[in-house]
Amino acid sequence: VTINGANGGVQTITGSSNAETITTGAGDHDDIITGGGGNDILSSSNATDSDSFVFEATAAANGEDAITSFTAGATDKDILDVDAFLGTTDVTTGGLDGVAIDATAGIAITTVTAGAAVNGTDIGDQAFVWGGTTADLATLIEDSTANDKLYLADGAKAFALIGTMADGAVTYSAYYITGTGTDTETITLVGTVGVIDGDALDHFNFA
């Protein structure tokens, strides 16, 4: 499916439980795309508009979508809408370097490496970029406060893009993280995000 519409308009499309390919049209319009439960291919074809890719509330409802041609940055940017999973769109950094969603949007984000030196950092309701493996991230996350660690309480949620942040095209893997009350939190793959300029990710690219 290719979404076409008048310049300046907004088109909204929601997929089904099937695997679908949805591509925004070349016109200058801001589209809102929800893939649904299938393993979809979702693509933005215009780098000068702001398309939103909506993630579902659960990994099962979302599937493993491949988002391509994602435009990062503070202007003419695309958006990863993780509100349904995190349950909020106004999250502060809480002292975590590189957190993606922040009250002072418009600042390029960096890769998270560790929590705060004292008592660690709560990542509940946060979105961030991680440059290591999922196993390394799981080791860093604790279920209670600890120096230099990331903290995620039982039932709390976080969203992570995992990949090597670099100039040029980068494909990140997207994960839902849920605290379980133990040090074995649930980390579930929900797709990939192919970013045109991998180190241009900005707070504005998340909602």
JSON list of C-alpha atoms in Angstrom, two decimals:
[
{"chain": "A", "resi": 1, "resn": "VAL", "atom": "CA", "xyz": [0.00, 0.00, 0.00]},
{"chain": "A", "resi": 2, "resn": "THR", "atom": "CA", "xyz": [1.32, 3.46, -0.92]},
{"chain": "A", "resi": 3, "resn": "ILE", "atom": "CA", "xyz": [-0.24, 6.45, 0.81]},
{"chain": "A", "resi": 4, "resn": "ASN", "atom": "CA", "xyz": [-0.81, 9.40, -1.52]},
{"chain": "A", "resi": 5, "resn": "GLY", "atom": "CA", "xyz": [-2.48, 12.66, -0.64]},
{"chain": "A", "resi": 6, "resn": "ALA", "atom": "CA", "xyz": [-2.43, 16.40, -1.08]},
{"chain": "A", "resi": 7, "resn": "ASN", "atom": "CA", "xyz": [0.58, 18.33, 0.17]},
{"chain": "A", "resi": 8, "resn": "GLY", "atom": "CA", "xyz": [0.04, 19.49, 3.73]},
{"chain": "A", "resi": 9, "resn": "GLY", "atom": "CA", "xyz": [-2.55, 16.82, 4.45]},
{"chain": "A", "resi": 10, "resn": "VAL", "atom": "CA", "xyz": [-2.38, 14.03, 7.01]},
{"chain": "A", "resi": 11, "resn": "GLN", "atom": "CA", "xyz": [-3.13, 10.43, 6.10]},
{"chain": "A", "resi": 12, "resn": "THR", "atom": "CA", "xyz": [-3.68, 7.75, 8.72]},
{"chain": "A", "resi": 13, "resn": "ILE", "atom": "CA", "xyz": [-3.44, 4.05, 7.93]},
{"chain": "A", "resi": 14, "resn": "THR", "atom": "CA", "xyz": [-3.64, 1.02, 10.20]},
{"chain": "A", "resi": 15, "resn": "GLY", "atom": "CA", "xyz": [-2.60, -2.43, 9.09]},
{"chain": "A", "resi": 16, "resn": "SER", "atom": "CA", "xyz": [-4.07, -5.78, 10.07]},
{"chain": "A", "resi": 17, "resn": "SER", "atom": "CA", "xyz": [-2.67, -8.92, 11.67]},
{"chain": "A", "resi": 18, "resn": "ASN", "atom": "CA", "xyz": [-1.20, -9.85, 8.28]},
{"chain": "A", "resi": 19, "resn": "ALA", "atom": "CA", "xyz": [2.30, -8.96, 7.07]},
{"chain": "A", "resi": 20, "resn": "GLU", "atom": "CA", "xyz": [1.93, -5.82, 4.94]},
{"chain": "A", "resi": 21, "resn": "THR", "atom": "CA", "xyz": [4.09, -3.30, 3.11]},
{"chain": "A", "resi": 22, "resn": "ILE", "atom": "CA", "xyz": [3.04, 0.31, 3.69]},
{"chain": "A", "resi": 23, "resn": "THR", "atom": "CA", "xyz": [4.89, 3.20, 2.04]},
{"chain": "A", "resi": 24, "resn": "THR", "atom": "CA", "xyz": [4.19, 6.89, 2.43]},
{"chain": "A", "resi": 25, "resn": "GLY", "atom": "CA", "xyz": [3.74, 8.83, -0.81]},
{"chain": "A", "resi": 26, "resn": "ALA", "atom": "CA", "xyz": [6.17, 11.34, -2.24]},
{"chain": "A", "resi": 27, "resn": "GLY", "atom": "CA", "xyz": [3.93, 14.32, -1.43]},
{"chain": "A", "resi": 28, "resn": "ASP", "atom": "CA", "xyz": [4.71, 16.63, 1.45]},
{"chain": "A", "resi": 29, "resn": "HIS", "atom": "CA", "xyz": [2.18, 15.31, 3.96]},
{"chain": "A", "resi": 30, "resn": "ASP", "atom": "CA", "xyz": [2.61, 13.95, 7.48]},
{"chain": "A", "resi": 31, "resn": "ASP", "atom": "CA", "xyz": [1.37, 10.36, 7.64]},
{"chain": "A", "resi": 32, "resn": "ILE", "atom": "CA", "xyz": [0.51, 8.26, 10.70]},
{"chain": "A", "resi": 33, "resn": "ILE", "atom": "CA", "xyz": [1.22, 4.57, 10.19]},
{"chain": "A", "resi": 34, "resn": "THR", "atom": "CA", "xyz": [0.30, 1.70, 12.50]},
{"chain": "A", "resi": 35, "resn": "GLY", "atom": "CA", "xyz": [1.40, -1.65, 11.16]},
{"chain": "A", "resi": 36, "resn": "GLY", "atom": "CA", "xyz": [-0.81, -3.83, 13.34]},
{"chain": "A", "resi": 37, "resn": "GLY", "atom": "CA", "xyz": [0.03, -7.35, 14.46]},
{"chain": "A", "resi": 38, "resn": "GLY", "atom": "CA", "xyz": [1.83, -8.57, 11.34]},
{"chain": "A", "resi": 39, "resn": "ASN", "atom": "CA", "xyz": [5.54, -8.40, 10.60]},
{"chain": "A", "resi": 40, "resn": "ASP", "atom": "CA", "xyz": [5.24, -5.36, 8.38]},
{"chain": "A", "resi": 41, "resn": "ILE", "atom": "CA", "xyz": [7.54, -3.27, 6.20]},
{"chain": "A", "resi": 42, "resn": "LEU", "atom": "CA", "xyz": [6.85, 0.41, 6.83]},
{"chain": "A", "resi": 43, "resn": "SER", "atom": "CA", "xyz": [8.64, 3.02, 4.77]},
{"chain": "A", "resi": 44, "resn": "SER", "atom": "CA", "xyz": [8.84, 6.81, 4.62]},
{"chain": "A", "resi": 45, "resn": "SER", "atom": "CA", "xyz": [9.54, 8.04, 1.10]},
{"chain": "A", "resi": 46, "resn": "ASN", "atom": "CA", "xyz": [9.75, 11.78, 1.72]},
{"chain": "A", "resi": 47, "resn": "ALA", "atom": "CA", "xyz": [12.60, 13.16, 3.83]},
{"chain": "A", "resi": 48, "resn": "THR", "atom": "CA", "xyz": [10.98, 16.60, 4.13]},
{"chain": "A", "resi": 49, "resn": "ASP", "atom": "CA", "xyz": [7.82, 15.65, 6.00]},
{"chain": "A", "resi": 50, "resn": "SER", "atom": "CA", "xyz": [7.20, 14.14, 9.44]},
{"chain": "A", "resi": 51, "resn": "ASP", "atom": "CA", "xyz": [5.76, 10.65, 9.33]},
{"chain": "A", "resi": 52, "resn": "SER", "atom": "CA", "xyz": [4.79, 8.89, 12.57]},
{"chain": "A", "resi": 53, "resn": "PHE", "atom": "CA", "xyz": [5.26, 5.17, 13.06]},
{"chain": "A", "resi": 54, "resn": "VAL", "atom": "CA", "xyz": [3.00, 3.96, 15.86]},
{"chain": "A", "resi": 55, "resn": "PHE", "atom": "CA", "xyz": [4.03, 1.03, 18.06]},
{"chain": "A", "resi": 56, "resn": "GLU", "atom": "CA", "xyz": [1.31, -1.06, 19.68]},
{"chain": "A", "resi": 57, "resn": "ALA", "atom": "CA", "xyz": [0.77, -1.52, 23.43]},
{"chain": "A", "resi": 58, "resn": "THR", "atom": "CA", "xyz": [2.23, -5.03, 23.50]},
{"chain": "A", "resi": 59, "resn": "ALA", "atom": "CA", "xyz": [4.86, -6.90, 21.52]},
{"chain": "A", "resi": 60, "resn": "ALA", "atom": "CA", "xyz": [2.27, -9.48, 20.44]},
{"chain": "A", "resi": 61, "resn": "ALA", "atom": "CA", "xyz": [-0.02, -6.78, 19.06]},
{"chain": "A", "resi": 62, "resn": "ASN", "atom": "CA", "xyz": [2.87, -5.03, 17.31]},
{"chain": "A", "resi": 63, "resn": "GLY", "atom": "CA", "xyz": [4.70, -7.86, 15.55]},
{"chain": "A", "resi": 64, "resn": "GLU", "atom": "CA", "xyz": [8.26, -7.30, 14.31]},
{"chain": "A", "resi": 65, "resn": "ASP", "atom": "CA", "xyz": [8.06, -4.41, 11.87]},
{"chain": "A", "resi": 66, "resn": "ALA", "atom": "CA", "xyz": [10.87, -3.19, 9.63]},
{"chain": "A", "resi": 67, "resn": "ILE", "atom": "CA", "xyz": [10.79, 0.61, 9.42]},
{"chain": "A", "resi": 68, "resn": "THR", "atom": "CA", "xyz": [12.93, 1.94, 6.57]},
{"chain": "A", "resi": 69, "resn": "SER", "atom": "CA", "xyz": [14.11, 5.35, 5.33]},
{"chain": "A", "resi": 70, "resn": "PHE", "atom": "CA", "xyz": [13.52, 6.94, 8.74]},
{"chain": "A", "resi": 71, "resn": "THR", "atom": "CA", "xyz": [14.55, 10.61, 8.85]},
{"chain": "A", "resi": 72, "resn": "ALA", "atom": "CA", "xyz": [16.21, 11.61, 12.13]},
{"chain": "A", "resi": 73, "resn": "GLY", "atom": "CA", "xyz": [16.74, 15.15, 13.39]},
{"chain": "A", "resi": 74, "resn": "ALA", "atom": "CA", "xyz": [14.95, 18.09, 14.96]},
{"chain": "A", "resi": 75, "resn": "THR", "atom": "CA", "xyz": [13.24, 19.39, 11.79]},
{"chain": "A", "resi": 76, "resn": "ASP", "atom": "CA", "xyz": [11.42, 17.57, 8.98]},
{"chain": "A", "resi": 77, "resn": "LYS", "atom": "CA", "xyz": [11.78, 14.52, 11.18]},
{"chain": "A", "resi": 78, "resn": "ASP", "atom": "CA", "xyz": [10.00, 11.20, 11.42]},
{"chain": "A", "resi": 79, "resn": "ILE", "atom": "CA", "xyz": [8.63, 9.99, 14.75]},
{"chain": "A", "resi": 80, "resn": "LEU", "atom": "CA", "xyz": [8.64, 6.71, 16.65]},
{"chain": "A", "resi": 81, "resn": "ASP", "atom": "CA", "xyz": [5.43, 6.83, 18.67]},
{"chain": "A", "resi": 82, "resn": "VAL", "atom": "CA", "xyz": [5.87, 4.51, 21.66]},
{"chain": "A", "resi": 83, "resn": "ASP", "atom": "CA", "xyz": [3.14, 6.09, 23.78]},
{"chain": "A", "resi": 84, "resn": "ALA", "atom": "CA", "xyz": [0.89, 3.03, 23.71]},
{"chain": "A", "resi": 85, "resn": "PHE", "atom": "CA", "xyz": [3.64, 0.90, 25.26]},
{"chain": "A", "resi": 86, "resn": "LEU", "atom": "CA", "xyz": [5.21, 3.39, 27.67]},
{"chain": "A", "resi": 87, "resn": "GLY", "atom": "CA", "xyz": [1.93, 5.07, 28.54]},
{"chain": "A", "resi": 88, "resn": "THR", "atom": "CA", "xyz": [3.39, 8.59, 28.45]},
{"chain": "A", "resi": 89, "resn": "THR", "atom": "CA", "xyz": [4.72, 11.16, 26.01]},
{"chain": "A", "resi": 90, "resn": "ASP", "atom": "CA", "xyz": [6.34, 13.56, 28.47]},
{"chain": "A", "resi": 91, "resn": "VAL", "atom": "CA", "xyz": [9.32, 11.86, 30.05]},
{"chain": "A", "resi": 92, "resn": "THR", "atom": "CA", "xyz": [12.29, 13.63, 31.59]},
{"chain": "A", "resi": 93, "resn": "THR", "atom": "CA", "xyz": [15.84, 12.33, 31.50]},
{"chain": "A", "resi": 94, "resn": "GLY", "atom": "CA", "xyz": [16.05, 11.59, 35.20]},
{"chain": "A", "resi": 95, "resn": "GLY", "atom": "CA", "xyz": [19.82, 12.01, 34.95]},
{"chain": "A", "resi": 96, "resn": "LEU", "atom": "CA", "xyz": [20.26, 9.34, 32.27]},
{"chain": "A", "resi": 97, "resn": "ASP", "atom": "CA", "xyz": [22.70, 10.43, 29.59]},
{"chain": "A", "resi": 98, "resn": "GLY", "atom": "CA", "xyz": [21.31, 9.88, 26.12]},
{"chain": "A", "resi": 99, "resn": "VAL", "atom": "CA", "xyz": [17.66, 9.33, 27.00]},
{"chain": "A", "resi": 100, "resn": "ALA", "atom": "CA", "xyz": [15.57, 9.95, 23.93]},
{"chain": "A", "resi": 101, "resn": "ILE", "atom": "CA", "xyz": [12.38, 11.44, 25.34]},
{"chain": "A", "resi": 102, "resn": "ASP", "atom": "CA", "xyz": [13.02, 14.63, 27.25]},
{"chain": "A", "resi": 103, "resn": "ALA", "atom": "CA", "xyz": [11.26, 17.80, 28.29]},
{"chain": "A", "resi": 104, "resn": "THR", "atom": "CA", "xyz": [13.89, 19.83, 26.42]},
{"chain": "A", "resi": 105, "resn": "ALA", "atom": "CA", "xyz": [13.45, 18.34, 22.97]},
{"chain": "A", "resi": 106, "resn": "GLY", "atom": "CA", "xyz": [15.62, 19.42, 20.08]},
{"chain": "A", "resi": 107, "resn": "ILE", "atom": "CA", "xyz": [18.86, 18.01, 21.44]},
{"chain": "A", "resi": 108, "resn": "ALA", "atom": "CA", "xyz": [20.67, 15.20, 19.63]},
{"chain": "A", "resi": 109, "resn": "ILE", "atom": "CA", "xyz": [20.83, 12.10, 21.80]},
{"chain": "A", "resi": 110, "resn": "THR", "atom": "CA", "xyz": [23.81, 9.91, 22.60]},
{"chain": "A", "resi": 111, "resn": "THR", "atom": "CA", "xyz": [24.26, 6.25, 23.41]},
{"chain": "A", "resi": 112, "resn": "VAL", "atom": "CA", "xyz": [23.57, 5.20, 26.99]},
{"chain": "A", "resi": 113, "resn": "THR", "atom": "CA", "xyz": [26.58, 3.53, 28.64]},
{"chain": "A", "resi": 114, "resn": "ALA", "atom": "CA", "xyz": [25.68, 3.26, 32.33]},
{"chain": "A", "resi": 115, "resn": "GLY", "atom": "CA", "xyz": [23.46, 4.60, 35.08]},
{"chain": "A", "resi": 116, "resn": "ALA", "atom": "CA", "xyz": [24.29, 7.34, 37.54]},
{"chain": "A", "resi": 117, "resn": "ALA", "atom": "CA", "xyz": [27.32, 6.74, 39.75]},
{"chain": "A", "resi": 118, "resn": "VAL", "atom": "CA", "xyz": [25.19, 6.88, 42.90]},
{"chain": "A", "resi": 119, "resn": "ASN", "atom": "CA", "xyz": [22.08, 4.66, 43.07]},
{"chain": "A", "resi": 120, "resn": "GLY", "atom": "CA", "xyz": [21.98, 4.19, 39.30]},
{"chain": "A", "resi": 121, "resn": "THR", "atom": "CA", "xyz": [19.22, 5.58, 37.07]},
{"chain": "A", "resi": 122, "resn": "ASP", "atom": "CA", "xyz": [15.54, 4.68, 36.75]},
{"chain": "A", "resi": 123, "resn": "ILE", "atom": "CA", "xyz": [14.71, 3.94, 33.09]},
{"chain": "A", "resi": 124, "resn": "GLY", "atom": "CA", "xyz": [10.98, 3.47, 33.66]},
{"chain": "A", "resi": 125, "resn": "ASP", "atom": "CA", "xyz": [8.97, 5.19, 30.89]},
{"chain": "A", "resi": 126, "resn": "GLN", "atom": "CA", "xyz": [12.20, 6.07, 29.07]},
{"chain": "A", "resi": 127, "resn": "ALA", "atom": "CA", "xyz": [13.35, 5.56, 25.50]},
{"chain": "A", "resi": 128, "resn": "PHE", "atom": "CA", "xyz": [17.07, 5.38, 24.78]},
{"chain": "A", "resi": 129, "resn": "VAL", "atom": "CA", "xyz": [19.79, 4.10, 22.45]},
{"chain": "A", "resi": 130, "resn": "TRP", "atom": "CA", "xyz": [22.09, 1.28, 23.56]},
{"chain": "A", "resi": 131, "resn": "GLY", "atom": "CA", "xyz": [25.28, 0.44, 21.70]},
{"chain": "A", "resi": 132, "resn": "GLY", "atom": "CA", "xyz": [26.01, -3.01, 23.14]},
{"chain": "A", "resi": 133, "resn": "THR", "atom": "CA", "xyz": [24.29, -6.38, 23.00]},
{"chain": "A", "resi": 134, "resn": "THR", "atom": "CA", "xyz": [20.95, -7.28, 24.56]},
{"chain": "A", "resi": 135, "resn": "ALA", "atom": "CA", "xyz": [22.83, -9.54, 26.96]},
{"chain": "A", "resi": 136, "resn": "ASP", "atom": "CA", "xyz": [25.03, -6.65, 28.10]},
{"chain": "A", "resi": 137, "resn": "LEU", "atom": "CA", "xyz": [21.96, -4.46, 28.56]},
{"chain": "A", "resi": 138, "resn": "ALA", "atom": "CA", "xyz": [20.21, -7.14, 30.59]},
{"chain": "A", "resi": 139, "resn": "THR", "atom": "CA", "xyz": [23.27, -7.34, 32.86]},
{"chain": "A", "resi": 140, "resn": "LEU", "atom": "CA", "xyz": [23.24, -3.56, 33.35]},
{"chain": "A", "resi": 141, "resn": "ILE", "atom": "CA", "xyz": [19.56, -3.41, 34.34]},
{"chain": "A", "resi": 142, "resn": "GLU", "atom": "CA", "xyz": [18.71, -4.16, 37.97]},
{"chain": "A", "resi": 143, "resn": "ASP", "atom": "CA", "xyz": [15.37, -4.43, 39.76]},
{"chain": "A", "resi": 144, "resn": "SER", "atom": "CA", "xyz": [16.52, -2.06, 42.50]},
{"chain": "A", "resi": 145, "resn": "THR", "atom": "CA", "xyz": [18.83, 0.92, 42.79]},
{"chain": "A", "resi": 146, "resn": "ALA", "atom": "CA", "xyz": [22.54, 0.20, 42.42]},
{"chain": "A", "resi": 147, "resn": "ASN", "atom": "CA", "xyz": [25.54, 2.36, 41.64]},
{"chain": "A", "resi": 148, "resn": "ASP", "atom": "CA", "xyz": [26.29, 2.73, 37.91]},
{"chain": "A", "resi": 149, "resn": "LYS", "atom": "CA", "xyz": [23.34, 0.51, 37.00]},
{"chain": "A", "resi": 150, "resn": "LEU", "atom": "CA", "xyz": [20.04, 1.06, 35.21]},
{"chain": "A", "resi": 151, "resn": "TYR", "atom": "CA", "xyz": [16.98, 0.43, 37.35]},
{"chain": "A", "resi": 152, "resn": "LEU", "atom": "CA", "xyz": [13.59, -0.91, 36.20]},
{"chain": "A", "resi": 153, "resn": "ALA", "atom": "CA", "xyz": [10.90, -1.67, 38.76]},
{"chain": "A", "resi": 154, "resn": "ASP", "atom": "CA", "xyz": [8.47, -4.57, 38.56]},
{"chain": "A", "resi": 155, "resn": "GLY", "atom": "CA", "xyz": [5.95, -3.78, 35.80]},
{"chain": "A", "resi": 156, "resn": "ALA", "atom": "CA", "xyz": [7.79, -0.67, 34.63]},
{"chain": "A", "resi": 157, "resn": "LYS", "atom": "CA", "xyz": [8.61, -0.32, 30.94]},
{"chain": "A", "resi": 158, "resn": "ALA", "atom": "CA", "xyz": [11.31, 1.13, 28.71]},
{"chain": "A", "resi": 159, "resn": "PHE", "atom": "CA", "xyz": [11.96, 1.30, 24.96]},
{"chain": "A", "resi": 160, "resn": "ALA", "atom": "CA", "xyz": [15.43, 0.76, 23.50]},
{"chain": "A", "resi": 161, "resn": "LEU", "atom": "CA", "xyz": [16.98, 1.13, 20.08]},
{"chain": "A", "resi": 162, "resn": "ILE", "atom": "CA", "xyz": [20.01, -1.13, 19.99]},
{"chain": "A", "resi": 163, "resn": "GLY", "atom": "CA", "xyz": [22.78, -0.56, 17.45]},
{"chain": "A", "resi": 164, "resn": "THR", "atom": "CA", "xyz": [26.01, 1.25, 16.76]},
{"chain": "A", "resi": 165, "resn": "MET", "atom": "CA", "xyz": [25.31, 4.98, 16.47]},
{"chain": "A", "resi": 166, "resn": "ALA", "atom": "CA", "xyz": [27.28, 6.35, 13.52]},
{"chain": "A", "resi": 167, "resn": "ASP", "atom": "CA", "xyz": [27.14, 8.86, 10.70]},
{"chain": "A", "resi": 168, "resn": "GLY", "atom": "CA", "xyz": [25.29, 7.53, 7.66]},
{"chain": "A", "resi": 169, "resn": "ALA", "atom": "CA", "xyz": [22.74, 4.75, 7.38]},
{"chain": "A", "resi": 170, "resn": "VAL", "atom": "CA", "xyz": [22.23, 2.68, 10.53]},
{"chain": "A", "resi": 171, "resn": "THR", "atom": "CA", "xyz": [19.67, -0.02, 11.24]},
{"chain": "A", "resi": 172, "resn": "TYR", "atom": "CA", "xyz": [18.70, -0.23, 14.90]},
{"chain": "A", "resi": 173, "resn": "SER", "atom": "CA", "xyz": [16.82, -3.08, 16.53]},
{"chain": "A", "resi": 174, "resn": "ALA", "atom": "CA", "xyz": [13.83, -1.94, 18.59]},
{"chain": "A", "resi": 175, "resn": "TYR", "atom": "CA", "xyz": [13.01, -3.61, 21.91]},
{"chain": "A", "resi": 176, "resn": "TYR", "atom": "CA", "xyz": [10.30, -3.44, 24.55]},
{"chain": "A", "resi": 177, "resn": "ILE", "atom": "CA", "xyz": [11.73, -3.88, 28.06]},
{"chain": "A", "resi": 178, "resn": "THR", "atom": "CA", "xyz": [9.50, -4.77, 31.02]},
{"chain": "A", "resi": 179, "resn": "GLY", "atom": "CA", "xyz": [10.57, -5.12, 34.65]},
{"chain": "A", "resi": 180, "resn": "THR", "atom": "CA", "xyz": [9.64, -8.39, 36.30]},
{"chain": "A", "resi": 181, "resn": "GLY", "atom": "CA", "xyz": [10.67, -7.76, 39.89]},
{"chain": "A", "resi": 182, "resn": "THR", "atom": "CA", "xyz": [13.82, -9.80, 39.36]},
{"chain": "A", "resi": 183, "resn": "ASP", "atom": "CA", "xyz": [17.08, -9.24, 37.49]},
{"chain": "A", "resi": 184, "resn": "THR", "atom": "CA", "xyz": [15.68, -11.16, 34.50]},
{"chain": "A", "resi": 185, "resn": "GLU", "atom": "CA", "xyz": [13.58, -8.41, 32.90]},
{"chain": "A", "resi": 186, "resn": "THR", "atom": "CA", "xyz": [11.74, -9.16, 29.67]},
{"chain": "A", "resi": 187, "resn": "ILE", "atom": "CA", "xyz": [13.47, -7.77, 26.56]},
{"chain": "A", "resi": 188, "resn": "THR", "atom": "CA", "xyz": [11.42, -8.38, 23.41]},
{"chain": "A", "resi": 189, "resn": "LEU", "atom": "CA", "xyz": [12.26, -7.52, 19.80]},
{"chain": "A", "resi": 190, "resn": "VAL", "atom": "CA", "xyz": [9.49, -5.50, 18.13]},
{"chain": "A", "resi": 191, "resn": "GLY", "atom": "CA", "xyz": [11.22, -4.55, 14.89]},
{"chain": "A", "resi": 192, "resn": "THR", "atom": "CA", "xyz": [14.04, -2.67, 13.23]},
{"chain": "A", "resi": 193, "resn": "VAL", "atom": "CA", "xyz": [14.43, 0.99, 12.36]},
{"chain": "A", "resi": 194, "resn": "GLY", "atom": "CA", "xyz": [16.55, 1.89, 9.35]},
{"chain": "A", "resi": 195, "resn": "VAL", "atom": "CA", "xyz": [17.72, 5.47, 9.97]},
{"chain": "A", "resi": 196, "resn": "ILE", "atom": "CA", "xyz": [19.09, 7.50, 7.06]},
{"chain": "A", "resi": 197, "resn": "ASP", "atom": "CA", "xyz": [21.56, 9.31, 9.35]},
{"chain": "A", "resi": 198, "resn": "GLY", "atom": "CA", "xyz": [22.17, 7.16, 12.40]},
{"chain": "A", "resi": 199, "resn": "ASP", "atom": "CA", "xyz": [23.82, 9.75, 14.64]},
{"chain": "A", "resi": 200, "resn": "ALA", "atom": "CA", "xyz": [21.18, 12.43, 14.00]},
{"chain": "A", "resi": 201, "resn": "LEU", "atom": "CA", "xyz": [18.59, 10.90, 16.32]},
{"chain": "A", "resi": 202, "resn": "ASP", "atom": "CA", "xyz": [16.96, 13.61, 18.38]},
{"chain": "A", "resi": 203, "resn": "HIS", "atom": "CA", "xyz": [14.49, 13.86, 21.25]},
{"chain": "A", "resi": 204, "resn": "PHE", "atom": "CA", "xyz": [11.98, 15.04, 18.62]},
{"chain": "A", "resi": 205, "resn": "ASN", "atom": "CA", "xyz": [12.12, 11.62, 16.94]},
{"chain": "A", "resi": 206, "resn": "PHE", "atom": "CA", "xyz": [10.28, 10.02, 19.85]},
{"chain": "A", "resi": 207, "resn": "ALA", "atom": "CA", "xyz": [6.79, 10.53, 21.21]}
]
